Structures are given as C-alpha cells and as structure tokens.
PDB file of C-alpha atoms in Angstrom:
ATOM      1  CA  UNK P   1     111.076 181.631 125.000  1.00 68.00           C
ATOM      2  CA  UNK P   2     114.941 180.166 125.708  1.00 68.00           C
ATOM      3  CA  UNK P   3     113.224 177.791 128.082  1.00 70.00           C
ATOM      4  CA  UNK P   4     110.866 176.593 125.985  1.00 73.00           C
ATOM      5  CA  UNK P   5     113.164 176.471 123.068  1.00 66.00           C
ATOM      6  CA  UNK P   6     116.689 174.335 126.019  1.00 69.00           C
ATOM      7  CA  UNK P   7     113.066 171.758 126.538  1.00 67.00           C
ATOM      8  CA  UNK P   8     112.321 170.963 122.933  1.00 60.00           C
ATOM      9  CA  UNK P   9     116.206 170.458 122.655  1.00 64.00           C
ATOM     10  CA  UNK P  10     115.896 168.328 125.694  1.00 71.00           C
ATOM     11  CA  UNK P  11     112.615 166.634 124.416  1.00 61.00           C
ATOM     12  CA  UNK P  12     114.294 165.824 120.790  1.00 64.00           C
ATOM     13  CA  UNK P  13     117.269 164.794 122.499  1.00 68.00           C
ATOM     14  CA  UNK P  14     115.238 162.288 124.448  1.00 63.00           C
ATOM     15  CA  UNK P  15     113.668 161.291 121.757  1.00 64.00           C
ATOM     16  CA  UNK P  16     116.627 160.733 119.412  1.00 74.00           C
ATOM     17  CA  UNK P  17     118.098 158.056 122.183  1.00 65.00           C
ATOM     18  CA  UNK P  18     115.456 156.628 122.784  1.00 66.00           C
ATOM     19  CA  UNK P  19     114.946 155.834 119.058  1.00 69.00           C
ATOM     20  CA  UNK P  20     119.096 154.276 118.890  1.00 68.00           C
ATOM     21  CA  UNK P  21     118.153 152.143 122.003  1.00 74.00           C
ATOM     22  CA  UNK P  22     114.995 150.921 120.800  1.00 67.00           C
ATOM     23  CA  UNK P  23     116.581 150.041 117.443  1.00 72.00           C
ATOM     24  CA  UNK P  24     119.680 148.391 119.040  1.00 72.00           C
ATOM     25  CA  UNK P  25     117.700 146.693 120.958  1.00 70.00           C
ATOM     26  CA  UNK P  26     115.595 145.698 117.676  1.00 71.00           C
ATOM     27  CA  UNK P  27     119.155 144.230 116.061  1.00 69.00           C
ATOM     28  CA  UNK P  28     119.702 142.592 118.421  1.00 70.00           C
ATOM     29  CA  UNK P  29     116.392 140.361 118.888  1.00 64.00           C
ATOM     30  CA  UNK P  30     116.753 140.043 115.025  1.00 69.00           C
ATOM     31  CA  UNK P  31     120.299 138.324 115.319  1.00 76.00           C
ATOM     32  CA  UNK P  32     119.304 135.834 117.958  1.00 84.00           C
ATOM     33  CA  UNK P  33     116.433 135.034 115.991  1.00 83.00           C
ATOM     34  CA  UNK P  34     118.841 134.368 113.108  1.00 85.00           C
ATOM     35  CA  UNK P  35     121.267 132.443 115.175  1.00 89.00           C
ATOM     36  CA  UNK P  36     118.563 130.226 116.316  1.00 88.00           C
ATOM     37  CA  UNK P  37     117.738 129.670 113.004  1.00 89.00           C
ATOM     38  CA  UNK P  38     120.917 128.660 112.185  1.00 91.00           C
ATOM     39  CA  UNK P  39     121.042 126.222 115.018  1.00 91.00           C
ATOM     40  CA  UNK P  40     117.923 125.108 114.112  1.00 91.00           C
ATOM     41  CA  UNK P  41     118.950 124.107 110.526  1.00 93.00           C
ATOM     42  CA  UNK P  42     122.309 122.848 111.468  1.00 92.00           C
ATOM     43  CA  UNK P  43     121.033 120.322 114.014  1.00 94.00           C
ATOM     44  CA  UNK P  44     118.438 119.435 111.152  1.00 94.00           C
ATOM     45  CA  UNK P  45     121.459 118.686 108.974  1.00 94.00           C
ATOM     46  CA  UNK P  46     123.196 116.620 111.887  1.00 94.00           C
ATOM     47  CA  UNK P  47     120.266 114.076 112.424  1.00 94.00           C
ATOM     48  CA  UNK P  48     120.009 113.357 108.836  1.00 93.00           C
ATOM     49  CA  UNK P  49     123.764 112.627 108.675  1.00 91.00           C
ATOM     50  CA  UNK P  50     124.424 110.990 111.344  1.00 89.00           C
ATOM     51  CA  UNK P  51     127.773 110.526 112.144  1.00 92.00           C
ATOM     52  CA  UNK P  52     130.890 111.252 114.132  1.00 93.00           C
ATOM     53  CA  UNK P  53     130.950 115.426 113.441  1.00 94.00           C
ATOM     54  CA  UNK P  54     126.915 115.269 113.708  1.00 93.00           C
ATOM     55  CA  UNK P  55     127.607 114.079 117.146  1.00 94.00           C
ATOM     56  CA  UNK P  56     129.786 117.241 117.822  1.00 94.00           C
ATOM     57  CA  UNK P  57     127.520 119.533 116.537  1.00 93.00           C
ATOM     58  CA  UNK P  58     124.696 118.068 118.683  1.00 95.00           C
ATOM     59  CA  UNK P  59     126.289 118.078 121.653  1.00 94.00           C
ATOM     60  CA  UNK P  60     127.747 121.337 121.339  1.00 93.00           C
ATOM     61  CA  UNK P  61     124.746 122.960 121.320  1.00 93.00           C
ATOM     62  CA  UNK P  62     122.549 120.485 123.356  1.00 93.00           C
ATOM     63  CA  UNK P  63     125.133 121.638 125.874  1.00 92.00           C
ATOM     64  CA  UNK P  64     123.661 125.122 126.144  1.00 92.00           C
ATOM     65  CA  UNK P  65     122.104 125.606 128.957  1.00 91.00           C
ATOM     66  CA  UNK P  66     119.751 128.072 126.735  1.00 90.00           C
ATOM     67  CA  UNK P  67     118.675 125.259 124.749  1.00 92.00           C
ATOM     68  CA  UNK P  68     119.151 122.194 126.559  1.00 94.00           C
ATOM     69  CA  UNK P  69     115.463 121.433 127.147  1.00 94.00           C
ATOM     70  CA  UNK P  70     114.407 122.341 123.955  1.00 93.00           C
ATOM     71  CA  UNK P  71     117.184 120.016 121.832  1.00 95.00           C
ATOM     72  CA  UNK P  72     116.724 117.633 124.425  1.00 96.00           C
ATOM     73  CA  UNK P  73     113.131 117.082 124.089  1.00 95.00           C
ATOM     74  CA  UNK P  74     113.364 117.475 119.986  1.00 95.00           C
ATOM     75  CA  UNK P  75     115.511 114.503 120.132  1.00 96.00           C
ATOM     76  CA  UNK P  76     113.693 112.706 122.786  1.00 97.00           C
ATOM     77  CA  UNK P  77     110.219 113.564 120.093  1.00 97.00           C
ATOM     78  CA  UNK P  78     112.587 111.902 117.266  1.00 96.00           C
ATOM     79  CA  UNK P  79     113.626 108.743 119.054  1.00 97.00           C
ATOM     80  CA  UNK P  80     109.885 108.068 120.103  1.00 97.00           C
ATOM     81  CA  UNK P  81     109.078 108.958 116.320  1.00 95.00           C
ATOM     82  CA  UNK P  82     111.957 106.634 114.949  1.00 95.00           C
ATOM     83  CA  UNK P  83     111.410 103.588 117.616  1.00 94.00           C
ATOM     84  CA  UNK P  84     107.504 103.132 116.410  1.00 94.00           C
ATOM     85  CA  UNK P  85     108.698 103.129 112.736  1.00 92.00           C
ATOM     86  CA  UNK P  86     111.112 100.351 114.412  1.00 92.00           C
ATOM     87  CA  UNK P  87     108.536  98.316 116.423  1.00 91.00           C
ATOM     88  CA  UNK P  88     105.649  98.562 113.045  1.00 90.00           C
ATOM     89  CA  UNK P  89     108.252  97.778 110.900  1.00 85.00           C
ATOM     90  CA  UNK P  90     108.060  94.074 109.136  1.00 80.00           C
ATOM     91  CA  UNK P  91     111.195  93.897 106.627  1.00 81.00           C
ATOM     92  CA  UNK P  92     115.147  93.993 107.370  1.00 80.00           C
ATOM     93  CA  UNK P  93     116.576  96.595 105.798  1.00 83.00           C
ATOM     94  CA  UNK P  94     114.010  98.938 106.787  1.00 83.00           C
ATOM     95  CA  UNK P  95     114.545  97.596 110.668  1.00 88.00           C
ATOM     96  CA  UNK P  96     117.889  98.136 110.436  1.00 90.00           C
ATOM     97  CA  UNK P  97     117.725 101.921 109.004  1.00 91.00           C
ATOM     98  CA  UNK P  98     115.323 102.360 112.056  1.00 92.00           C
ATOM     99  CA  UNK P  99     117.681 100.735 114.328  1.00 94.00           C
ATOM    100  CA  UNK P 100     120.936 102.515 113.222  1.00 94.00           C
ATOM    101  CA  UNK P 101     118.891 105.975 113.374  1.00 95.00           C
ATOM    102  CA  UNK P 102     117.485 105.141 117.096  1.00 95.00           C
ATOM    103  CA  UNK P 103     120.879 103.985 118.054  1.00 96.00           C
ATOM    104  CA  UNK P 104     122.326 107.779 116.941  1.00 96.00           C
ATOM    105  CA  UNK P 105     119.304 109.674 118.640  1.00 97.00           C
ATOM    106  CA  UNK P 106     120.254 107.020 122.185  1.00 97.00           C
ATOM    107  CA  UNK P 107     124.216 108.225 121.884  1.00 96.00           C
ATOM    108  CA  UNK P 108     123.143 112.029 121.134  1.00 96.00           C
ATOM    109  CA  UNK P 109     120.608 112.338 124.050  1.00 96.00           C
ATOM    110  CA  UNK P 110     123.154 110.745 126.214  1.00 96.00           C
ATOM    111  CA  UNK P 111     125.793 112.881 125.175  1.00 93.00           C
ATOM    112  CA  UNK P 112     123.952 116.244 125.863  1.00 94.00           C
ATOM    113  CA  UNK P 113     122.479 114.035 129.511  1.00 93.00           C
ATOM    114  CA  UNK P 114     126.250 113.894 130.520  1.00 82.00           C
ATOM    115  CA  UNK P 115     127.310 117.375 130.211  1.00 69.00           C
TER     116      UNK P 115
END
C-alpha cells in the first residue's frame, strides 16, 4: 500500500512539472509571436513614413539574423511592387511619389545588405 501510495506521489509529481514546463514553454511561443507582431507592424509603419528614423528601425531589425531573409525579401517584394507602379506610370507627380518611395526601399535593402 505505501508503495503504491510514494508512486502516485511520484506520478502527480511528474505530472505537475510537466504541466509548468509545458505551459512555460506555451508563454513563451505566445510572446515571440507577439514580438513578431510588433515587428511586423512597426516595419509597416516605417515604409509608409519613410524617413531618417524609418531607416533605423529597418535596419535594426533587417539586421537580425532571425529575420534577415524574411525583411529582406518583403522589401525586395515592395520595390518590385513600387518600380512597376513607376515604369506604368504616365503623369509627374505620381512618377515622382513612385520614385521617392523606390529610392527609400534601394537605401533600406542596402542598408540591411551591408550589415
């Protein structure tokens, strides 16, 4: 009877680590999905601005060797994006918003490139 009653100790005991680790290790997939988010939605935020700090912000994270390839490739999909609207485009102003906006994506990819 005491052995069966030390291995349901045991057994709960197990069990009651087990269920911490698993939900530790639930917290913490849940924050990096919430600080890619974040990244996500401040790098959204930096090619709409497009200026000096946007740079920063790009680069610091286009930096990361955890998401180079995927910033790298979102801005690459951008430029491509921005540089047909460029090309199709028939009046000045709207050439020059294109041409200001592919310049920024050119000098962010490059930025990240150098690192």
């Amino acid at each position: 009877m005491r052995l069966i009653l030390k291995s349901l100790f045991i057994l709960f005991s197990l069990l009651t680590v087990h269920s911490a680790i698993s939900q530790t290790i639930q917290q913490q997939k849940e924050s990096e999905t919430y600080q890619i988010g974040v990244m996500v939605e401040t790098l959204q935020q930096a090619l709409k601005v497009r200026d000096e700090q946007a740079l920063q912000t790009i680069q610091l994270y286009g930096t990361d060797s955890r998401y180079y390839s995927m910033i790298r490739g979102w801005l690459f999909q951008e430029l491509v994006a921005v540089e047909s609207q460029l090309y199709a485009s028939k009046n000045k102003p709207n050439s020059e918003k294109f041409q200001l906006k592919s310049n920024f994506l050119k000098q962010a990819i490059r930025l990240i490139d150098l690192e």
